[in-house]
XYZ file of C-alpha atoms in Angstrom:
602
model
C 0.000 0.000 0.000
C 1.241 3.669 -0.945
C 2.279 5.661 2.110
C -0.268 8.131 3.365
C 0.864 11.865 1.568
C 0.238 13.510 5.296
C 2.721 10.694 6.799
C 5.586 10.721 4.356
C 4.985 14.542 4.286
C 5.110 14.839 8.577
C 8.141 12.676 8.212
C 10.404 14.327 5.715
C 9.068 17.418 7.688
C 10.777 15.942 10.961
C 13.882 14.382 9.037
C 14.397 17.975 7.596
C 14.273 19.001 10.872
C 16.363 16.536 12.960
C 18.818 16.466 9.792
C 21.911 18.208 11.756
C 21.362 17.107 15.362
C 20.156 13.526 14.578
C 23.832 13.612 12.381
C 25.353 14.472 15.106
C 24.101 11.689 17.473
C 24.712 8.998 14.830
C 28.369 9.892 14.544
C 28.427 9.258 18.463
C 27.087 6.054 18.079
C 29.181 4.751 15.493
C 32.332 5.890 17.290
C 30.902 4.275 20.592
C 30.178 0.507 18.296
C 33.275 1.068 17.096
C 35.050 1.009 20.674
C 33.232 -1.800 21.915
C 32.635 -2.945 25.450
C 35.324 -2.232 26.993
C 35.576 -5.432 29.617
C 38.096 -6.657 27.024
C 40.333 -3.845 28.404
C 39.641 -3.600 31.424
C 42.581 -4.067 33.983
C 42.789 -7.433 36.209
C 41.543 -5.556 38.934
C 38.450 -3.651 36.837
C 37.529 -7.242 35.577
C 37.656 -9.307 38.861
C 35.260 -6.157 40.826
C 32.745 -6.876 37.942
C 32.802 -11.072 37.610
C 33.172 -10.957 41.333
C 29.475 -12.322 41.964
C 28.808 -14.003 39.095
C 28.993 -17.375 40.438
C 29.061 -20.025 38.159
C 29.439 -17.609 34.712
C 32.988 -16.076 36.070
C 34.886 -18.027 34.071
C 32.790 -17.464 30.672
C 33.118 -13.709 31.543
C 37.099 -13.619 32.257
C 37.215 -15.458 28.800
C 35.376 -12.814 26.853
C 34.211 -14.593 24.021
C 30.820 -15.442 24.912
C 28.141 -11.811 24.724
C 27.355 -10.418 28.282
C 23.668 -9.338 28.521
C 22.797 -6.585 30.717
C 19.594 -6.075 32.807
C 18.091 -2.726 33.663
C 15.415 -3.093 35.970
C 12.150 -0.663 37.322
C 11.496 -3.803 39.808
C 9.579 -2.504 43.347
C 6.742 -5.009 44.528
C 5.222 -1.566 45.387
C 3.832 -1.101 41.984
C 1.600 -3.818 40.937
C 2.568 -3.382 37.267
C 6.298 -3.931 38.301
C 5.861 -6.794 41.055
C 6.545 -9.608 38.357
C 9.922 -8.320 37.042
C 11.435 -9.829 40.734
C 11.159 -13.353 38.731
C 12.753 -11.840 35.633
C 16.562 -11.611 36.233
C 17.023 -15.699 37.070
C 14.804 -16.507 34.328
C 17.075 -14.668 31.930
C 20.302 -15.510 33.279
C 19.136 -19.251 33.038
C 17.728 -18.869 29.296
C 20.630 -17.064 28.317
C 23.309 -18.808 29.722
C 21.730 -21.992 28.029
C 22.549 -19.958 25.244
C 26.477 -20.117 25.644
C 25.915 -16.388 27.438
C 25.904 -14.168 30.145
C 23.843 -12.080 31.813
C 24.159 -9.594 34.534
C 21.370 -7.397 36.839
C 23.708 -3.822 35.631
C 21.604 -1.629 38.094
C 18.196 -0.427 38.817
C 15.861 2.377 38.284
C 13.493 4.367 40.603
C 9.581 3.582 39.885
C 6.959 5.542 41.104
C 3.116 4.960 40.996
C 0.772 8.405 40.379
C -1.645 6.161 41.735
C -0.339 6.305 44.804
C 0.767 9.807 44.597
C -2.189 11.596 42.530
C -3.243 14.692 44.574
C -0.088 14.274 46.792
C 2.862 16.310 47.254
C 4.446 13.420 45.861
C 2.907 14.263 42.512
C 5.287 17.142 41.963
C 8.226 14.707 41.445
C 6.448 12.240 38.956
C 7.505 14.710 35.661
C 11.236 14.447 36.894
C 11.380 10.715 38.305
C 11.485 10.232 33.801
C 15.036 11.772 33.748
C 16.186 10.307 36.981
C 14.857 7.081 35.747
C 17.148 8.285 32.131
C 20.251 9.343 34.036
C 20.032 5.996 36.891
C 19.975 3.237 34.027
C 22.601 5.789 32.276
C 24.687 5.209 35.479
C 23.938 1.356 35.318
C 25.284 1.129 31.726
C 28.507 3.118 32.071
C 30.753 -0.018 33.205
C 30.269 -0.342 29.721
C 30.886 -4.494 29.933
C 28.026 -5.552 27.892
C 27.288 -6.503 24.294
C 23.216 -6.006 24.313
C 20.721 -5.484 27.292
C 17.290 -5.738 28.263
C 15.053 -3.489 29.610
C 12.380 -3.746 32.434
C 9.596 -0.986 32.757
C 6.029 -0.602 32.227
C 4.497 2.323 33.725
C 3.937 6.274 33.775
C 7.836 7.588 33.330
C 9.689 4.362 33.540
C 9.196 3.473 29.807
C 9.825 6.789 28.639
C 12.980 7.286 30.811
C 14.085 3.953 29.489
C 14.000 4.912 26.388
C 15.814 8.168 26.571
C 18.802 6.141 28.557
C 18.164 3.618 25.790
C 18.799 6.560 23.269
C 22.437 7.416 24.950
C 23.566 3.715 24.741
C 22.167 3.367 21.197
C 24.906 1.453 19.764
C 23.882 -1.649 21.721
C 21.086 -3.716 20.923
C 18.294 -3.439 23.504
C 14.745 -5.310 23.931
C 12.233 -3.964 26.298
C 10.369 -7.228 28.196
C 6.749 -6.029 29.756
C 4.995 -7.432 32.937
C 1.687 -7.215 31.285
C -1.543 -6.326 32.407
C -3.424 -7.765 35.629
C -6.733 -9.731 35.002
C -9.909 -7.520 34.985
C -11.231 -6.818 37.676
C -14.846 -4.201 38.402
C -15.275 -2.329 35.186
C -13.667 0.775 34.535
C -17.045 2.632 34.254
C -18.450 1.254 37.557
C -15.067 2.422 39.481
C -15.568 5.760 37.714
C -19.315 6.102 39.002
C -18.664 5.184 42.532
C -15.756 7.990 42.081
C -18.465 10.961 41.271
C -20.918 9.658 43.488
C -18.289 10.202 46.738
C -16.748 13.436 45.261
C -20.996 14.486 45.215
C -20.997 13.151 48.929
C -23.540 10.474 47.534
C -21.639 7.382 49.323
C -19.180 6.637 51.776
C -15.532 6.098 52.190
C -16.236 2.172 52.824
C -18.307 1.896 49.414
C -15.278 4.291 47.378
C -12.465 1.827 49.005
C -14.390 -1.286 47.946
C -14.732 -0.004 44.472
C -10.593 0.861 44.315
C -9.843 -2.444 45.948
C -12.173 -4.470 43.082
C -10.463 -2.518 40.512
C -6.655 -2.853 41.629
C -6.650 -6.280 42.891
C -3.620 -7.965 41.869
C 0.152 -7.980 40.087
C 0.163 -6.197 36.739
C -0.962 -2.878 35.176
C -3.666 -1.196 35.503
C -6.059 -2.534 33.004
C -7.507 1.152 31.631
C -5.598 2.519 29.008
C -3.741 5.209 30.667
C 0.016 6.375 30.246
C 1.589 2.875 31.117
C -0.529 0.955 28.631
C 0.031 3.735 25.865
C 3.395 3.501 26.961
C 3.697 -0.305 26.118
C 1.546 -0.241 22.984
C 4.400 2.159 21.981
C 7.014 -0.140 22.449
C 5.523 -2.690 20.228
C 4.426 0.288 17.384
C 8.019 1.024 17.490
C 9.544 -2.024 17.591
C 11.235 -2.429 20.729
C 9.393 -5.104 22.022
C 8.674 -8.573 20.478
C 5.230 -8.891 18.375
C 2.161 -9.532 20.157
C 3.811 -9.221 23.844
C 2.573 -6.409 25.369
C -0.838 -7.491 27.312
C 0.065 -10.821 28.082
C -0.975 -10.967 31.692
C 1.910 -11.965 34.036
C 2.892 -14.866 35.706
C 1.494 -17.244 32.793
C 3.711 -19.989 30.716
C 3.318 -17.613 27.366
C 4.573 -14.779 29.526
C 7.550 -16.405 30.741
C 8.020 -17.568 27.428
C 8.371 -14.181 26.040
C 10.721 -12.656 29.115
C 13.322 -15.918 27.875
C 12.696 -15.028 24.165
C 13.635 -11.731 24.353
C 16.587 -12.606 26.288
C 17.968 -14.469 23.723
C 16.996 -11.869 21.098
C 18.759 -9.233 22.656
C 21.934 -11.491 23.151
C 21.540 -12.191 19.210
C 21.254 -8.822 18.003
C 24.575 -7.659 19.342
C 27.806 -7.026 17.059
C 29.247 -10.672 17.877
C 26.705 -11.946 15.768
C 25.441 -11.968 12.124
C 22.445 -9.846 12.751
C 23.870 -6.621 14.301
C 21.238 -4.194 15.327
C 21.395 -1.118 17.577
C 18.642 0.903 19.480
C 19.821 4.206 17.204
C 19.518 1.827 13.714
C 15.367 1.033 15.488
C 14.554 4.453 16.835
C 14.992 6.368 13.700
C 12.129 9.281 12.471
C 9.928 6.787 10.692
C 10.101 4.721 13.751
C 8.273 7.781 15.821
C 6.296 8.272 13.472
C 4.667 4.852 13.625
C 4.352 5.413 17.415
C 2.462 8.610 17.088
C 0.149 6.852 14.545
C -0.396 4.544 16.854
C -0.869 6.944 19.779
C -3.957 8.516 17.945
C -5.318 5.603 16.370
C -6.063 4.030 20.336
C -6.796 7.165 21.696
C -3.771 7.295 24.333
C -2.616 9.112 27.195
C -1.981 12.874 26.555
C 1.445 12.495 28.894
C 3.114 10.970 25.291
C 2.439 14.499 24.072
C 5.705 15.591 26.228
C 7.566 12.101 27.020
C 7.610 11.256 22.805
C 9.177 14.470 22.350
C 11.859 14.153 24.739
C 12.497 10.522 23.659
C 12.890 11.389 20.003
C 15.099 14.464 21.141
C 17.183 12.176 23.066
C 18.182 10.570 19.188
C 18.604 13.709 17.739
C 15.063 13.816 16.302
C 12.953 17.296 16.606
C 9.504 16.294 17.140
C 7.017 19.165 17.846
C 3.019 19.219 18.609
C 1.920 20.030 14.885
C 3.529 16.832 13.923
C 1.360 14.995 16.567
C -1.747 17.421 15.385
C -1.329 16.447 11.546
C -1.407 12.785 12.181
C -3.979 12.822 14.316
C -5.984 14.508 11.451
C -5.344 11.462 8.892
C -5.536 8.566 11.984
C -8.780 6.581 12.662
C -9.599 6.200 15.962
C -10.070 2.537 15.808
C -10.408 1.522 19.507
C -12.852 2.059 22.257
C -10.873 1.285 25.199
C -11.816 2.704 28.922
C -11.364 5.824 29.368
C -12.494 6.194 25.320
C -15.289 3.430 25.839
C -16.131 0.630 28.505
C -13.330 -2.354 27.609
C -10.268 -2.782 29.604
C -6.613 -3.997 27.525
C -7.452 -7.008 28.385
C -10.803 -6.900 26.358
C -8.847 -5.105 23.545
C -6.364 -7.991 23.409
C -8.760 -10.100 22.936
C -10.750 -8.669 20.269
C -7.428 -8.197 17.822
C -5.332 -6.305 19.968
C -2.263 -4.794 18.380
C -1.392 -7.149 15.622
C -4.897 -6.351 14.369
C -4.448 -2.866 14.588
C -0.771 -2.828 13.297
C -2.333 -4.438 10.006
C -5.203 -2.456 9.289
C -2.781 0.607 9.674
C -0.167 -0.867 7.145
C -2.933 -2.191 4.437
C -4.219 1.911 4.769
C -0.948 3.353 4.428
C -1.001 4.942 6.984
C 2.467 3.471 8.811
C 5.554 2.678 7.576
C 5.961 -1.057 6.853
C 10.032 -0.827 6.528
C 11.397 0.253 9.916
C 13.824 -2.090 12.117
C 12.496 -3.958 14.677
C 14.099 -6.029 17.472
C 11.786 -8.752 15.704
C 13.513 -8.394 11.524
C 12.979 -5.799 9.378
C 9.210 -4.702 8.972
C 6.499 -4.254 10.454
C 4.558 -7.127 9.294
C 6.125 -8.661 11.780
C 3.925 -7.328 14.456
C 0.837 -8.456 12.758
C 1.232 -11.778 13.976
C 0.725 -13.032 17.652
C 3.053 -15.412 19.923
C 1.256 -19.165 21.077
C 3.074 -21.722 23.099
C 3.056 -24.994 21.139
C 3.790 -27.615 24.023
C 6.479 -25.986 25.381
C 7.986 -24.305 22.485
C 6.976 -20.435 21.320
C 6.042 -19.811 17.897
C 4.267 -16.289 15.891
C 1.211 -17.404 13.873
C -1.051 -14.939 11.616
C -3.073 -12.642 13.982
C -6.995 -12.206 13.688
C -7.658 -11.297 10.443
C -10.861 -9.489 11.632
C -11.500 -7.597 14.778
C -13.213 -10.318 17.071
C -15.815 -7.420 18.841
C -16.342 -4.361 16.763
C -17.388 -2.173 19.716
C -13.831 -2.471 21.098
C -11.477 -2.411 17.690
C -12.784 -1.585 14.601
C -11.155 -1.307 11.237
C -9.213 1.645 9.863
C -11.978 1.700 6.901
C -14.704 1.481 9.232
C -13.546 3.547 12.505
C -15.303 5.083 15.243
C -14.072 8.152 14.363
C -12.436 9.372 11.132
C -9.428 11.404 13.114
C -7.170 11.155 15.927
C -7.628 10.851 19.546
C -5.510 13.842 19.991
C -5.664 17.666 19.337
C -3.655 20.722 19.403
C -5.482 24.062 20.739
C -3.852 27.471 19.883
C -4.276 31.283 20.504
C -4.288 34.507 22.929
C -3.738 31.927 25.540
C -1.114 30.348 23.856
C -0.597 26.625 22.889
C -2.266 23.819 24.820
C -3.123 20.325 23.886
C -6.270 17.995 24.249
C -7.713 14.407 24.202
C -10.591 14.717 22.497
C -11.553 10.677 22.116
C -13.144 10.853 25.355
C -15.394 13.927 24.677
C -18.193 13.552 23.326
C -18.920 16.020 20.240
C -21.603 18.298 22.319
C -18.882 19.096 24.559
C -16.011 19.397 22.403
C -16.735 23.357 22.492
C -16.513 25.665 25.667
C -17.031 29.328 26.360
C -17.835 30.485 29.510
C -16.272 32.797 32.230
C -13.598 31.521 33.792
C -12.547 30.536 37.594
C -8.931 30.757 38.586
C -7.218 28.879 40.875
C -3.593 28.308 41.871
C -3.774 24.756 42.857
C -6.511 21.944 42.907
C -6.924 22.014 46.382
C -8.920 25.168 46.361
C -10.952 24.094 43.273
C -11.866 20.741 45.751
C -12.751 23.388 48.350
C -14.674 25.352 45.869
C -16.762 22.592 44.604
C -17.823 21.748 47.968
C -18.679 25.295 49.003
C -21.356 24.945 45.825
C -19.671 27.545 44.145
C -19.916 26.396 40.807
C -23.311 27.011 39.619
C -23.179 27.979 36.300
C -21.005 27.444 33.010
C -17.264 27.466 33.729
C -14.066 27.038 32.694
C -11.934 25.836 36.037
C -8.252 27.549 34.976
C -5.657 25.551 37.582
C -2.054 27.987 36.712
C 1.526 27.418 38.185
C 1.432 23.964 37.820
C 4.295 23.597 34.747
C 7.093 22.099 35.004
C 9.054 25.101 36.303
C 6.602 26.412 38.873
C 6.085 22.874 40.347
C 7.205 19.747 38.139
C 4.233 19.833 36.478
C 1.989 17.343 37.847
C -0.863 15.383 37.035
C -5.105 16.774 38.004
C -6.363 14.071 37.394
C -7.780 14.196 41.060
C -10.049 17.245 39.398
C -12.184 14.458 37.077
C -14.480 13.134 39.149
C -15.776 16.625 40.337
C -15.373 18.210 37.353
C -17.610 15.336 35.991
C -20.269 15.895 37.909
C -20.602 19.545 36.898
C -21.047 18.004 33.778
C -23.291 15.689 34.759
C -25.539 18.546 36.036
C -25.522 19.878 32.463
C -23.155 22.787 33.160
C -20.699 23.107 30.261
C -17.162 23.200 32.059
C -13.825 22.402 30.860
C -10.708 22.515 31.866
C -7.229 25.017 31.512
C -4.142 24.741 33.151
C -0.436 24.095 32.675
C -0.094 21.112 34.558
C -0.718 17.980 33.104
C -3.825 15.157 33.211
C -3.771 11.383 33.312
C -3.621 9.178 30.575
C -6.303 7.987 32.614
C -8.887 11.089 32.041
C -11.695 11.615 29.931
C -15.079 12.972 29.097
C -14.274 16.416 30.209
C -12.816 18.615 27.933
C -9.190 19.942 29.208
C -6.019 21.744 27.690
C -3.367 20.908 29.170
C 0.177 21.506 28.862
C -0.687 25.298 28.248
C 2.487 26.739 27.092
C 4.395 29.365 27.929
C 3.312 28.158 31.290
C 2.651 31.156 33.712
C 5.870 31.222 35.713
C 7.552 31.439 32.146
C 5.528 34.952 31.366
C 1.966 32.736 29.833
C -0.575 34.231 28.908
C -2.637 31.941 31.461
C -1.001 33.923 34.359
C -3.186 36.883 33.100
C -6.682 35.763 33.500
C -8.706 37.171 36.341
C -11.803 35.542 37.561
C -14.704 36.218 35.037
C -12.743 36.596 32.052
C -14.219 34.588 28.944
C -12.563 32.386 27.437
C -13.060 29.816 24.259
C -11.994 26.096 24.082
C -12.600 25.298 20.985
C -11.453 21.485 20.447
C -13.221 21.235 16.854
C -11.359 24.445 15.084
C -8.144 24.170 17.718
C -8.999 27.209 18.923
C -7.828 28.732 22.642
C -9.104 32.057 22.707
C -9.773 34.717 25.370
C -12.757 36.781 24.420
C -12.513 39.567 27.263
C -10.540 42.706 26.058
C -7.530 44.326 27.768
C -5.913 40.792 29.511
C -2.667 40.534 27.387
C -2.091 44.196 28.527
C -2.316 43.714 32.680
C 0.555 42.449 34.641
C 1.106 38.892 35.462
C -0.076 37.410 38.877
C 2.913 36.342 41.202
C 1.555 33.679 43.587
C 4.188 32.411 46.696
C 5.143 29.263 45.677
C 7.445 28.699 48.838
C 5.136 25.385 49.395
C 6.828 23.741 46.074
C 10.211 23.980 47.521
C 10.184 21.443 50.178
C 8.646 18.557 51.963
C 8.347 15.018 50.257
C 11.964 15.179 48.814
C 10.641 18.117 46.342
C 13.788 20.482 47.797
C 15.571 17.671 46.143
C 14.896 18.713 42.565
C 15.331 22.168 42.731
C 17.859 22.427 40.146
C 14.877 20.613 37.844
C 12.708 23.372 38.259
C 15.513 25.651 37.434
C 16.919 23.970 34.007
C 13.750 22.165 32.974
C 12.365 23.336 29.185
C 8.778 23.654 28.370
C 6.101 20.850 27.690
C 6.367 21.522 24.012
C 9.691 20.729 24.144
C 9.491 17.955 26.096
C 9.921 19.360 29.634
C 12.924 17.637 30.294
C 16.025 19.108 32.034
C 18.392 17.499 28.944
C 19.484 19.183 25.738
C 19.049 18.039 22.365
């Protein structure tokens, strides 16, 4: 099938772009491959520190002829979606040393849950825990002793983090191996109702803990299809994970199966073998391309928006929001998955999942089908799904059709002929929204506006009945550099029962939503934030304003705001407490959301 005109077009667009910088990074990485690891030069002394442990594979290591895999682990049994990577370093030392290898844990990486930490202080540290996560598996790397590595994360910033570490070390071949999703548990839209029915003081504390408990119950992600999800769909639209592995639930023969496999992939894609290929060879423009396709054509989590832009940057690829905006426009939304509709990944998975997906997308043009891929070369590749035969794994064609067409529909035949994604601009400056959650009637906002400097007060606000009318809830200084920029997705459930009253009411702020949130309209990411001079730090309480999702429109209406002088809130509570006076020097150096909002160059 010929290419799409809007994709090849985005992509020379972004190779045009990224032509100098993404030079540069390439040169770096075929200086580093040419190097090699450099155990083979180490001194006695440098060797014997790092074989020390290794038990019965000391010898095979002091002779240097047989590859040494490395493991990078995001393993906490905190996180439910990371609990089942503690099994994951003995099953692929055993699978690869069967192989005639080696394979050593080279360090681990922080992991946090916004679960856990949505609402909290915590929160404010989520944004930055991505380039900790980046510069911690940087750190576990740098003994530079090993010939390929694998790569254990799932969730919020761990994947993206990953990826940019992933980036630096791109001369080495590297697999990312998934947990998979937990079994489903309550529905998605049943947790959601017994949400808005507490924040409405409907029900009690012992009916909203119930509901959470149903919903969370066990190892693996979360089953809607927030930021982790998106985040491994990405993986396997990019081709850094094996075909068809991404919601295989945990702790099951097939998904053992796939932890060894892609041990010994990794180990056979390094430069001692006959099939050399390298992360920076993989993660080339066409490569994030194919990710944001895929990021509209599910309806994903918004948080992409800034993690796929520092990812790419970390390659020496310039990605920017009108790229994202002008795929969107050609991508069919071809799943209904919670928060989009009422199915759960594992649902999704079931129907057709990915391979289906990755098909329909290829047969419309609308990827490309020639990109590298931990798997071969192609993309057809993914298109198939993995099956234990006995005990031995083998790919076989994927559904052909989607199995439930009110979960995965064809790309001829979508819900919806666009994106799940949209890119707002005006007075107010630039702002992105998910728009596969909201429904068309309230895809369009204007109303006066209520201003708040944290969601705290619009919680307090809501229960003081203040909200009686239209309104557009604007929640400023919560970018990256006011406060790390953290998720509101504690705002949904109130600001969906305004809604639900018949109030139109959307949302405005700087900060950032879950991948998680839905039917009420919100730009986010508003940039220049207000700490950085935005034109959001203008806006008094009864301005108008216009969020216009269907045109891309962010407009204020009232005359006279660009000319007053910005507010200048005390934000002495963001500098301490929770380990936040830790990451001061974030704050300080951290770019904007549309440039990724991460403190690295590029």
């Amino acid at each position: 099938m010929t290419l799409n005109a809007t994709i090849a077009r985005v992509t020379d667009r972004i190779i045009a772009r990224s032509e100098t910088s993404r030079a540069a990074y390439l040169s770096r990485m075929h200086e580093a491959r040419a190097k090699g690891p450099a155990r083979g030069h180490l001194s006695c002394s440098g060797q014997a520190h790092a074989f020390a442990a290794a038990g019965e594979d000391q010898a095979r290591l002091a002779e240097g002829t047989a590859g040494n895999l490395g493991i990078v682990t995001a393993y906490n049994d905190m996180l439910s979606a990371h609990q089942p990577y503690e099994r994951y370093p003995e099953l692929i030392r055993e699978t690869v040393r069967a192989a005639g290898g080696t394979a050593q844990v080279a360090g681990g990486v922080p992991a946090m849950c916004v679960g856990v930490t949505q609402g909290e202080a915590g929160m404010e540290l989520s944004l930055f825990s991505r380039d900790t996560i980046a510069l911690a598996a940087a750190v576990a790397m740098s003994h530079n002793t090993f010939d390929a590595a694998v790569f254990l994360g799932v969730c919020d910033k761990i994947v993206p983090g990953l990826v940019i570490a992933a980036q630096s070390f791109g001369h080495l071949p590297i697999v990312f191996l998934p947990a998979g999703p937990m079994t489903s548990g309550i529905t998605n839209d049943e947790k959601a109702r017994v949400r808005q029915e507490f924040a409405a003081g409907e029900c009690g504390r012992d009916k909203l803990m119930a509901a959470e408990m149903a919903a969370y119950h066990g190892p693996g992600t979360c089953t809607f299809y927030g930021t982790a999800n998106t985040n491994q769909m990405l993986m396997e639209f990019m081709g850094l994970h094996l075909p068809g592995s991404s919601f295989v639930n945990p702790n099951t023969p097939l998904r053992d199966a796939l932890t060894r496999e892609g041990a010994r992939r990794a180990l056979s894609l390094s430069a001692l073998g006959n099939d050399y290929t390298p992360v920076c060879d993989i993660l080339d423009e066409r490569a994030f391309v194919n990710g944001i396709v895929g990021l509209n054509a599910t309806g994903g989590s918004t948080n992409l928006l800034i993690h796929l832009i520092a990812m790419a940057r970390a390659g020496g690829i310039q990605l920017d929001w009108e790229d994202f905006s002008d795929i969107s426009n050609v991508t069919p939304l071809m799943a209904r998955v919670y928060p989009n509709g009422l199915a759960d990944v594992n649902h999704f998975h079931a129907a057709g999942g990915l391979g289906y997906m990755i098909g329909e997308l290829l047969k419309a043009g609308l990827m490309h089908d020639d990109t590298r891929t931990v798997a071969g070369q192609g993309m057809e590749h993914y298109t198939a799904e993995p099956k234990l035969n006995g005990d031995k794994l083998e790919w076989v064609p994927g559904a052909g059709a989607s199995l439930n067409d009110k979960i995965l529909r064809p790309a001829n035949d979508p819900f919806q002929p666009t994106g799940g994604l949209k890119r707002l601009s005006g007075s107010l400056g630039t702002a992105v929204m998910k728009v596969s959650a909201v429904k068309p009637e309230h895809q369009v906002v204007e109303a006066p506006v209520r201003v708040f400097h944290d969601q705290d007060a619009v919680k307090a606000a809501f229960k003081a009945g203040e909200f009686t009318g239209d309104v557009i809830v604007v929640v400023r200084f919560q970018g990256p550099k006011a406060n790390g920029m953290p998720e509101l997705h504690s705002l949904t459930p109130i600001l969906a029962v305004l809604q639900g009253r018949g109030q139109n009411v959307a949302l405005v702020t700087d900060g950032r939503m879950s991948g998680a949130s839905g039917k009420v309209p919100a730009a986010i990411h508003v940039c220049p934030e207000a700490l950085d001079g935005g034109a959001i730090a203008k806006l008094q309480d009864g301005d108008l304003l216009r969020v216009d999702a269907v045109k891309g429109e962010l407009e204020i209406l009232t005359p006279g705001v660009l000319s007053r002088a910005s507010a200048t809130p005390d934000l002495a509570a963001n500098e301490a407490g929770i380990g936040r006076e830790l990451f001061s020097l974030f704050r300080r150096s951290v770019g904007s959301a549309d440039t990724g909002a991460t403190v690295f160059g590029g």
